[in-house]
């Protein structure tokens, strides 16, 4: 399996699936800083809990709710 | 370096008490919602308002703490996520305190479950270079999640004391006090900005282990029920209905009935009238105290008998919801709606807090990301969110009319808020920030904290609102005494009686409403009980009153947060919208021959 098969945007992950953050897109300057401060940094393990009406995921032991655009910027290597 | 150490070093000089020109200052710093305020309470014996969501501490709270015979000053700071990079207002406040050389020791409070995040902050604090202690708080909850932290190892690596605490139960507090004396500047090299994350990650991997998790299952299942729309929305409906039962039925009807009809009508007012008639020889002074607009018969009766019981029940129920961690989860459902209003889901916090007190909530708008969001939130709070006192009178009046009347009022108010938000989002320049929000854990609230918080808020209500009720009553008395009330009533008659279809007397109520919405609403409550208002009139009058700016205090807070120009603009817009909506609503209801 090539690496690209295993990396997904957080917004495309199914509820219940887990993975490790590979990187956070820097297309919005503020976003990456805010996510980093909340612990969403490369190496952090994430589990998607819910996709609708908003994306909710677990990062370490922090439960985070984000809008779809933010979830799209988080690149995850799926387990 | 620190107080306790200094005291130990010179025991002979003054073993009992050490005093300095400037007391040593200790700052509590940490991520949001990690328990800084609880710890503050434990260390100082003072109570700071504690809730289970970020943003409770908006201003700095200062208290005194005795450490080894020395009086030190302890500062509780708002929660921060970072001290470098793009910072919020709160974070700037925290950093200023740390940088200005006013702080001698820093206690970093960490949520033990989120070690990595906490260490990121530790790394940034190290760069600032103050002696510090790390308190791993909520260590009990971390254990429930199967997390084991090697505190001794971490302490050795960081070169600072690391203490495990459970602030809510007072565990580890004595150890923390001792450790303040051993506070040290972190010994590891402060890395470059982008490396805080890597360092924190490496440290967390090294000093944190996971065991099989024990009992977090219930919390998880409950979290899912509340979060998912299929179960979450019915739960929201049940919560709202429960609040209605507690505040609208028990508070506004049962308690108000007991206190107003029982205590005040039967004993206090007749007693006061008899006493005043016997003791005060001047008719004008008698009227001033116990007349139609008397300080006792009107001012105190409104404040204590009508509003207080409802406010107190509301604060209690609200305290329970706050501590459960439920309120922030509403952001998941409301994010989409708020986004069309130029805000994001986070705005649900100030909006729901506004149900408690709009003035406080206006201050809480600081947690929102951009100036545009803050301005819109302040506007919406002023426009549509009824505070507890007003909610009280609304429920008291319309509870007696019909459920449809209640729905009409809230429907119209919500619609107006949405409309105004929608337009404001397009008219006000600037950006909204993206929705990224941390959800605090769901917890079973502690009765003790709820009771303390309720009492604190009731005391605050008594100090804040009662004087205004009395001033308002005095003002009305003067107006009526010098015949100005009739002039005013006549002047307002075309609008009040003509366009709004209300009794002439309602003009006096609107004058009161300008001082405090709830005071005006209390006046409506009396009118409705006396049978002067029919269903439609009650709905129209309350809708207008709800859309008014809440009170003088809220207006002052608006000036403080947004400046005089913006505040005046909001005041003008809100007044026009309130009257316009009332006129339209009256026309529609009359046109459709609705009778509630």
XYZ file of C-alpha atoms in Angstrom:
675
model
C 0.000 0.000 0.000
C 1.434 3.400 -0.914
C 1.402 6.187 1.717
C -1.243 8.131 -0.193
C -3.731 5.311 0.368
C -3.347 5.725 4.088
C -3.533 9.512 4.362
C -6.897 11.197 4.479
C -8.360 14.536 5.373
C -10.071 14.384 8.767
C -13.252 15.525 7.024
C -13.228 12.317 4.940
C -12.757 9.911 7.801
C -15.650 7.745 8.941
C -17.033 8.146 12.433
C -15.229 5.746 14.732
C -11.984 5.615 12.733
C -8.635 6.656 14.183
C -5.255 7.805 12.970
C -2.244 10.005 13.538
C -2.014 13.631 12.450
C 0.551 14.043 9.672
C 0.228 17.767 9.127
C -2.130 20.707 9.327
C -2.555 22.721 6.127
C -1.392 26.302 6.528
C -3.762 27.902 4.001
C -5.353 29.877 6.818
C -2.677 31.488 8.959
C -4.603 31.521 12.204
C -6.028 28.030 11.978
C -2.843 26.012 12.345
C -1.781 28.008 15.399
C -5.132 27.565 17.088
C -5.202 23.841 16.347
C -1.635 23.447 17.557
C -2.452 25.183 20.822
C -5.264 22.674 21.312
C -2.879 19.791 20.767
C -3.591 19.022 17.112
C 0.016 18.718 15.952
C 1.877 16.148 13.870
C 2.097 12.927 15.854
C -1.120 13.461 17.801
C -3.573 10.564 17.701
C -7.127 11.404 16.684
C -10.435 9.532 16.629
C -13.430 10.837 14.708
C -16.542 10.679 16.880
C -19.160 12.294 14.699
C -19.468 14.019 11.332
C -22.871 15.685 11.440
C -24.016 18.409 12.173
C -20.405 19.316 12.952
C -17.208 17.300 13.028
C -16.359 16.140 16.548
C -13.104 14.323 17.209
C -10.947 13.220 20.071
C -7.327 14.398 20.136
C -5.510 12.751 23.025
C -8.164 13.297 25.674
C -9.533 16.553 24.381
C -12.872 16.478 22.615
C -12.868 19.059 19.831
C -15.720 20.325 17.661
C -14.813 22.025 14.374
C -16.533 23.200 11.229
C -16.030 21.166 8.018
C -13.487 23.594 6.520
C -11.207 23.065 9.510
C -11.553 19.277 9.423
C -10.551 19.407 5.779
C -7.236 21.035 6.665
C -6.136 18.245 9.004
C -4.238 15.468 7.224
C -4.312 12.141 9.027
C -2.587 8.828 8.454
C -5.346 6.312 9.054
C -4.704 3.170 11.078
C 13.647 32.996 45.381
C 10.089 32.648 46.490
C 8.172 33.611 49.567
C 8.296 30.437 51.550
C 11.962 30.001 50.851
C 12.738 33.531 51.889
C 10.845 33.001 55.101
C 12.735 29.817 55.798
C 16.052 31.480 55.127
C 15.561 34.241 57.672
C 13.608 32.567 60.441
C 15.267 34.530 63.203
C 14.285 37.918 61.845
C 10.571 37.394 62.087
C 9.364 33.833 62.448
C 5.693 34.741 62.540
C 5.170 37.224 59.803
C 7.242 38.601 56.957
C 6.156 41.825 55.318
C 7.590 43.490 52.252
C 7.050 46.808 50.550
C 5.413 44.888 47.728
C 4.004 41.455 48.487
C 5.376 38.649 46.354
C 3.079 37.896 43.539
C 2.153 34.416 42.371
C 0.217 33.900 39.153
C -1.974 30.923 38.280
C -1.609 30.269 34.563
C -2.913 27.466 32.384
C -5.124 26.264 29.570
C -8.810 27.057 29.759
C -11.010 24.968 32.026
C -8.245 23.179 33.905
C -9.386 24.302 37.353
C -7.365 27.452 38.013
C -10.251 29.106 39.817
C -10.878 26.064 42.023
C -7.216 26.020 42.943
C -7.380 29.758 43.586
C -10.221 29.110 46.008
C -8.272 26.327 47.725
C -5.161 28.449 48.181
C -6.793 31.700 49.263
C -10.002 30.536 50.889
C -11.774 33.039 48.631
C -14.405 31.912 46.193
C -13.942 32.718 42.517
C -16.788 31.755 40.196
C -16.115 28.257 38.918
C -17.784 26.600 35.935
C -17.203 23.680 33.655
C -16.478 25.640 30.513
C -13.767 27.964 29.313
C -14.053 31.711 29.772
C -15.514 31.898 33.273
C -12.668 34.059 34.530
C -12.700 37.116 32.284
C -11.069 39.561 34.626
C -8.119 39.051 36.933
C -9.034 37.915 40.407
C -6.549 38.675 43.149
C -6.408 37.155 46.593
C -4.050 36.728 49.514
C -2.338 33.546 50.461
C -0.169 32.828 53.509
C 2.982 30.915 52.691
C 5.468 30.147 55.445
C 4.609 33.249 57.441
C 4.555 35.587 54.472
C 1.557 37.195 52.880
C 1.714 36.705 49.115
C -0.613 37.911 46.429
C -2.211 35.259 44.225
C -3.575 36.187 40.791
C -6.067 34.026 38.922
C -5.729 34.611 35.172
C -8.077 33.767 32.290
C -7.311 30.513 30.496
C -4.832 30.633 27.626
C -4.039 28.221 24.826
C -0.766 29.887 23.912
C 1.520 32.730 24.952
C 3.230 33.160 21.588
C 1.920 33.773 18.103
C -1.550 35.164 17.388
C -2.999 35.851 20.831
C -6.519 36.590 22.059
C -7.223 39.471 24.425
C -7.174 37.122 27.390
C -3.833 35.710 26.351
C -2.383 39.192 26.001
C -3.586 39.972 29.522
C -1.945 36.829 30.858
C 1.296 37.480 29.041
C 1.457 41.075 30.208
C 1.220 39.896 33.795
C 4.014 37.407 33.296
C 6.266 39.768 31.398
C 5.929 43.002 33.296
C 8.128 41.832 36.118
C 5.150 41.905 38.457
C 5.123 38.176 38.883
C 7.596 36.391 41.107
C 6.345 32.828 40.829
C 4.155 31.098 38.256
C 1.978 28.118 39.079
C 1.064 26.437 35.821
C -2.148 24.497 36.267
C -2.491 21.587 33.852
C -5.267 19.171 33.032
C -3.458 15.886 33.598
C -5.433 14.270 30.783
C -3.967 16.698 28.301
C -0.303 16.553 29.208
C 0.959 17.309 25.724
C -0.974 20.544 25.467
C 0.042 21.589 28.947
C 3.710 20.956 28.200
C 3.461 23.112 25.114
C 2.518 25.944 27.442
C 5.271 24.953 29.906
C 7.739 25.261 27.068
C 6.472 28.760 26.290
C 6.528 29.723 29.967
C 10.119 28.538 30.159
C 10.959 31.049 27.456
C 9.568 33.810 29.668
C 11.888 32.625 32.415
C 10.020 32.957 35.719
C 10.406 30.476 38.594
C 7.534 28.031 38.260
C 5.704 25.013 39.593
C 3.610 22.634 37.502
C 0.366 21.394 39.067
C -1.031 18.319 37.336
C -4.655 18.883 38.228
C -7.591 16.484 37.770
C -5.200 13.609 38.254
C -8.183 11.512 39.365
C -9.976 11.951 36.043
C -6.752 11.148 34.224
C -6.512 7.877 36.159
C -10.079 7.024 35.205
C -8.955 7.397 31.605
C -6.065 5.046 32.290
C -3.375 7.742 32.143
C -0.324 7.383 34.378
C 2.180 10.230 34.526
C 5.703 9.890 35.883
C 5.632 13.165 37.832
C 9.041 12.652 39.450
C 10.681 11.928 36.113
C 9.036 14.930 34.542
C 10.113 17.147 37.455
C 13.727 16.019 37.091
C 13.694 16.628 33.354
C 12.031 20.056 33.554
C 13.919 21.144 36.648
C 10.765 22.366 38.381
C 8.482 20.868 41.053
C 5.633 18.831 39.521
C 2.720 18.226 41.898
C -0.350 16.047 41.340
C -3.558 17.685 42.545
C -7.314 17.217 42.633
C -8.328 20.795 43.366
C -12.050 20.104 43.705
C -11.332 17.723 46.597
C -8.399 19.647 48.043
C -5.947 16.828 47.354
C -2.325 17.805 46.783
C -2.898 21.381 47.928
C -0.537 21.155 50.930
C 2.147 19.659 48.686
C 1.592 22.459 46.204
C 1.999 25.100 48.922
C 5.301 23.539 49.943
C 6.429 23.314 46.350
C 5.971 27.047 45.782
C 9.047 27.512 47.964
C 11.014 25.297 45.599
C 9.816 26.986 42.415
C 12.573 27.181 39.833
C 13.176 28.504 36.350
C 12.778 25.502 34.012
C 16.183 24.033 33.314
C 15.720 22.704 29.796
C 16.595 24.945 26.871
C 13.636 26.908 25.625
C 13.311 25.854 22.007
C 12.492 27.964 19.032
C 8.831 28.821 18.505
C 7.866 25.985 16.201
C 9.581 23.445 18.426
C 7.276 23.851 21.430
C 4.974 21.278 19.874
C 7.733 18.771 19.204
C 9.252 19.123 22.656
C 5.829 18.706 24.272
C 5.125 15.658 22.169
C 8.454 14.013 23.000
C 8.087 14.718 26.724
C 4.528 13.423 26.774
C 5.531 10.212 25.026
C 8.374 9.737 27.482
C 6.595 10.441 30.774
C 3.045 9.320 30.110
C 1.826 5.731 30.028
C -1.581 4.259 29.328
C -3.139 1.547 31.392
C -6.314 -0.317 30.669
C -9.006 2.289 31.148
C -11.457 1.650 33.894
C -14.671 3.576 34.256
C -14.935 6.300 31.626
C -17.566 4.326 29.689
C -20.616 6.030 31.180
C -19.186 9.453 30.439
C -18.473 8.382 26.862
C -21.945 7.003 26.279
C -23.568 10.092 27.760
C -21.319 12.282 25.615
C -22.535 10.478 22.512
C -26.223 10.743 23.462
C -25.916 14.470 23.996
C -23.844 15.066 20.872
C -25.703 13.169 18.167
C -28.706 14.928 16.635
C -31.067 11.971 16.860
C -30.770 11.797 20.639
C -29.244 15.199 21.324
C -32.139 17.302 20.064
C -34.800 15.468 22.120
C -32.499 15.817 25.126
C -32.269 19.560 24.441
C -36.074 19.738 24.350
C -36.259 17.898 27.674
C -33.654 20.215 29.218
C -35.577 23.285 28.051
C -38.846 21.866 29.339
C -37.198 21.022 32.650
C -35.965 24.592 32.909
C -39.456 25.844 32.161
C -40.878 23.646 34.924
C -38.266 24.755 37.428
C -38.076 28.448 36.609
C -41.424 29.189 34.968
C -43.693 27.064 37.105
C -41.917 26.534 40.414
C -40.044 29.857 40.538
C -42.364 32.267 38.750
C -45.628 30.844 40.004
C -45.194 28.847 43.197
C -42.439 30.856 44.841
C -43.621 34.246 43.613
C -47.118 33.347 44.798
C -45.822 32.512 48.248
C -43.630 35.569 48.585
C -45.653 38.198 46.755
C -49.247 37.278 47.501
C -48.412 35.684 50.837
C -45.595 37.564 52.485
C -45.684 41.015 50.868
C -49.417 41.563 50.266
C -50.483 40.179 53.619
C -47.743 41.234 55.989
C -44.891 43.414 54.776
C -46.787 46.025 52.774
C -49.720 46.474 55.185
C -47.196 46.557 58.041
C -45.033 49.128 56.266
C -48.067 51.240 55.403
C -49.312 51.206 58.983
C -45.864 52.035 60.309
C -45.278 54.863 57.848
C -48.735 56.339 58.405
C -48.075 56.338 62.122
C -44.510 57.618 62.051
C -44.346 60.000 59.057
C -46.395 63.173 59.269
C -45.909 64.431 55.672
C -48.238 63.082 53.002
C -45.637 63.453 50.247
C -43.066 61.439 52.176
C -45.690 58.784 52.960
C -46.460 58.485 49.261
C -42.783 58.303 48.484
C -42.440 55.263 50.731
C -45.723 53.413 50.430
C -47.791 55.110 47.726
C -48.576 53.963 44.201
C -44.938 54.494 43.216
C -43.629 53.877 46.708
C -40.136 52.645 47.432
C -41.501 49.805 49.529
C -44.830 49.051 47.897
C -43.447 49.167 44.376
C -39.614 49.147 44.340
C -38.986 46.512 46.975
C -42.049 44.478 46.062
C -40.918 44.192 42.436
C -37.300 43.473 43.287
C -37.773 41.031 46.153
C -41.197 39.496 45.640
C -41.481 39.199 41.870
C -38.003 39.051 40.415
C -35.806 37.576 43.136
C -37.545 34.167 43.479
C -37.285 33.535 39.750
C -33.740 34.802 39.465
C -32.673 32.550 42.321
C -34.291 29.423 40.825
C -32.826 30.278 37.455
C -29.320 30.714 38.848
C -29.601 27.340 40.558
C -30.734 25.446 37.452
C -28.256 27.345 35.335
C -25.419 26.535 37.743
C -26.251 22.858 37.384
C -26.144 23.072 33.578
C -22.919 25.092 33.650
C -21.093 22.579 35.801
C -22.347 19.568 33.865
C -20.434 20.652 30.760
C -23.620 20.490 28.707
C -23.828 24.078 27.444
C -20.718 24.092 25.188
C -22.072 20.989 23.413
C -24.935 23.099 22.091
C -22.298 24.740 19.898
C -22.230 21.603 17.719
C -25.899 22.034 16.826
C -25.868 25.796 16.520
C -22.629 26.300 14.553
C -24.348 26.308 11.149
C -26.986 28.834 12.205
C -24.456 31.102 13.865
C -22.253 30.986 10.777
C -25.009 32.605 8.693
C -25.059 35.353 11.314
C -21.350 36.111 10.983
C -20.490 34.179 14.124
C -19.617 30.574 14.841
C -20.857 27.903 17.245
C -18.759 29.308 20.064
C -21.209 32.230 20.253
C -23.650 29.879 21.966
C -21.719 30.469 25.204
C -22.340 34.225 25.555
C -25.904 33.750 24.241
C -26.823 31.132 26.838
C -24.952 33.053 29.538
C -27.079 36.048 28.575
C -30.087 34.160 29.860
C -28.439 34.562 33.248
C -27.322 38.164 32.865
C -26.777 40.102 29.665
C -24.252 42.394 31.308
C -21.973 39.507 32.291
C -22.510 37.873 28.913
C -21.501 41.079 27.132
C -18.183 40.803 28.930
C -17.875 37.128 27.919
C -18.027 38.066 24.216
C -14.263 38.455 24.627
C -13.878 34.728 24.058
C -14.991 35.232 20.448
C -12.273 35.397 17.833
C -12.684 38.648 15.906
C -13.900 42.231 16.538
C -16.751 41.649 14.086
C -17.980 38.614 16.000
C -17.782 40.474 19.285
C -19.798 43.396 17.917
C -22.517 41.154 16.470
C -22.723 39.138 19.678
C -23.064 42.281 21.806
C -25.816 43.507 19.473
C -27.733 40.222 19.594
C -27.438 40.037 23.378
C -28.850 43.537 23.714
C -31.617 42.787 21.243
C -32.992 39.385 21.913
C -31.655 37.533 24.909
C -33.905 38.004 27.932
C -31.955 37.855 31.185
C -33.084 35.655 34.046
C -35.010 38.424 35.761
C -36.888 39.175 32.614
C -37.380 35.566 31.677
C -38.947 35.301 35.065
C -41.576 37.908 34.430
C -42.217 36.636 30.895
C -42.880 33.142 32.191
C -44.897 34.546 35.056
C -47.214 36.487 32.774
C -47.459 34.276 29.701
C -47.449 31.068 31.729
C -50.834 32.294 32.905
C -52.009 33.187 29.379
C -51.206 30.197 27.162
C -48.383 28.139 25.759
C -49.141 29.510 22.281
C -48.562 33.023 23.598
C -45.176 31.952 24.928
C -44.257 30.334 21.614
C -45.309 33.460 19.703
C -43.080 35.653 21.842
C -40.014 33.432 21.570
C -40.671 32.765 17.886
C -40.817 36.469 17.063
C -37.772 37.297 19.171
C -35.679 34.478 17.673
C -36.745 35.447 14.179
C -35.715 39.050 14.799
C -32.367 37.953 16.207
C -31.726 35.789 13.184
C -32.746 38.536 10.780
C -30.647 41.182 12.504
C -27.689 38.794 12.761
C -28.018 37.872 9.096
C -28.025 41.531 8.047
C -25.291 42.538 10.501
C -23.047 39.775 9.175
C -23.272 41.416 5.752
C -23.240 45.068 6.838
C -20.407 44.976 9.373
C -16.944 44.781 7.811
C -14.458 42.153 8.909
C -14.196 38.390 9.127
C -15.581 35.710 11.365
C -13.197 33.188 12.853
C -13.406 29.479 12.159
C -15.257 27.228 14.565
C -12.728 25.324 16.639
C -13.915 24.540 20.124
C -12.862 22.362 22.984
C -15.691 20.471 24.679
C -15.215 20.172 28.438
C -15.852 16.742 29.950
C -19.367 15.923 31.121
C -19.415 15.819 34.892
C -21.895 15.283 37.661
C -22.136 18.766 39.211
C -21.316 19.207 42.879
C -24.208 20.580 44.887
C -21.850 22.660 47.039
C -20.447 24.578 44.094
C -23.909 25.190 42.621
C -25.220 26.529 45.923
C -22.205 28.807 46.405
C -22.450 30.111 42.879
C -26.181 30.694 43.235
C -25.729 32.593 46.502
C -22.927 34.675 45.016
C -25.075 35.590 42.037
C -28.149 36.313 44.145
C -26.040 38.613 46.290
C -24.777 40.267 43.140
C -28.362 40.666 41.885
C -29.361 42.283 45.162
C -26.442 44.692 44.976
C -26.814 45.474 41.302
C -30.518 45.409 40.560
C -32.238 46.438 43.771
C -30.671 49.921 43.892
C -31.739 50.468 40.282
C -35.268 49.340 41.104
C -35.327 51.856 43.920
C -33.863 54.654 41.798
C -36.383 53.830 39.072
C -39.228 53.945 41.540
C -38.023 57.267 42.917
C -37.833 58.607 39.379
C -41.369 57.470 38.620
C -42.545 59.008 41.876
C -40.992 62.340 40.910
C -42.428 62.189 37.409
C -45.872 61.432 38.749
C -45.571 64.037 41.538
C -44.739 66.868 39.160
C -47.302 65.831 36.597
C -44.638 64.852 34.083
C -45.809 61.257 33.941
C -49.125 62.396 32.497
C -47.289 64.526 29.945
C -45.103 61.561 29.028
C -48.045 59.183 28.893
C -49.913 61.605 26.664
C -46.897 62.024 24.412
C -46.446 58.275 24.084
C -50.130 57.546 23.685
C -50.187 57.517 19.861
C -47.525 54.808 19.877
C -48.475 52.905 23.017
C -52.236 52.969 22.679
C -52.539 53.621 18.947
C -49.922 51.531 17.197
C -49.170 48.951 19.873
C -52.776 48.636 21.015
C -51.843 48.742 24.699
C -53.534 50.484 27.652
C -52.350 54.063 28.224
C -50.748 53.143 31.555
C -48.277 50.905 29.763
C -46.294 54.064 28.985
C -45.126 54.196 32.599
C -44.028 50.590 32.290
C -41.915 51.426 29.245
C -40.261 54.257 31.142
C -39.336 51.657 33.741
C -38.214 49.311 30.992
C -35.616 51.835 29.870
C -33.920 51.482 33.246
C -34.151 47.722 33.402
C -36.178 45.470 31.124
C -37.115 43.226 34.009
C -38.313 46.205 36.028
C -40.607 47.136 33.168
C -41.665 43.529 32.822
C -42.444 43.411 36.534
C -44.736 46.372 35.938
C -46.447 44.439 33.157
C -46.751 41.508 35.533
C -48.725 43.685 37.943
C -50.908 45.080 35.128
C -51.638 41.610 33.822
C -52.503 40.292 37.270
C -54.886 43.187 37.761
C -56.568 42.170 34.505
C -55.516 45.266 32.569
C -53.920 43.278 29.741
C -55.536 40.767 27.398
C -53.494 37.960 25.820
C -52.489 39.834 22.667
C -51.583 42.946 24.638
C -49.421 40.895 26.988
C -47.569 39.269 24.085
C -47.040 42.574 22.252
C -45.905 44.457 25.354
C -43.505 41.708 26.399
C -42.083 41.348 22.895
C -41.260 45.054 22.775
C -39.803 44.904 26.273
C -37.699 41.842 25.435
C -36.247 43.516 22.366
C -35.231 46.622 24.338
C -31.689 47.079 25.627
C -31.639 45.079 28.890
C -30.641 47.668 31.458
C -28.445 50.644 32.264
C -25.693 48.329 33.515
C -25.701 46.430 30.239
C -25.532 49.683 28.305
C -22.512 50.781 30.336
C -20.855 47.431 29.678
C -21.545 47.869 25.959
C -19.720 51.198 26.070
C -16.841 49.580 27.910
C -16.523 46.706 25.440
C -17.378 48.408 22.154
C -16.968 52.162 22.707
C -19.569 54.912 23.039
C -20.297 55.238 19.333
C -21.058 51.570 18.764
C -23.061 51.399 21.996
C -25.224 54.362 20.998
C -25.677 52.849 17.548
C -26.827 49.564 19.072
C -29.156 51.400 21.479
C -30.768 53.309 18.610
C -31.099 50.297 16.326
C -32.481 48.097 19.081
C -35.084 50.671 20.146
C -36.312 51.130 16.571
C -36.446 47.365 15.970
C -38.265 46.789 19.264
C -41.003 49.315 18.549
C -41.258 48.365 14.876
C -41.621 44.690 15.712
C -44.246 45.416 18.355
C -46.298 47.534 15.945
C -46.115 44.892 13.209
C -46.925 42.082 15.620
C -49.951 43.930 16.980
C -51.244 44.604 13.460
C -50.790 40.963 12.428
C -52.343 39.465 15.567
C -55.306 41.883 15.447
C -55.681 41.364 11.698
C -55.820 37.590 12.134
C -58.173 37.946 15.136
C -55.860 35.899 17.305
C -56.890 35.584 20.935
C -54.492 33.815 23.292
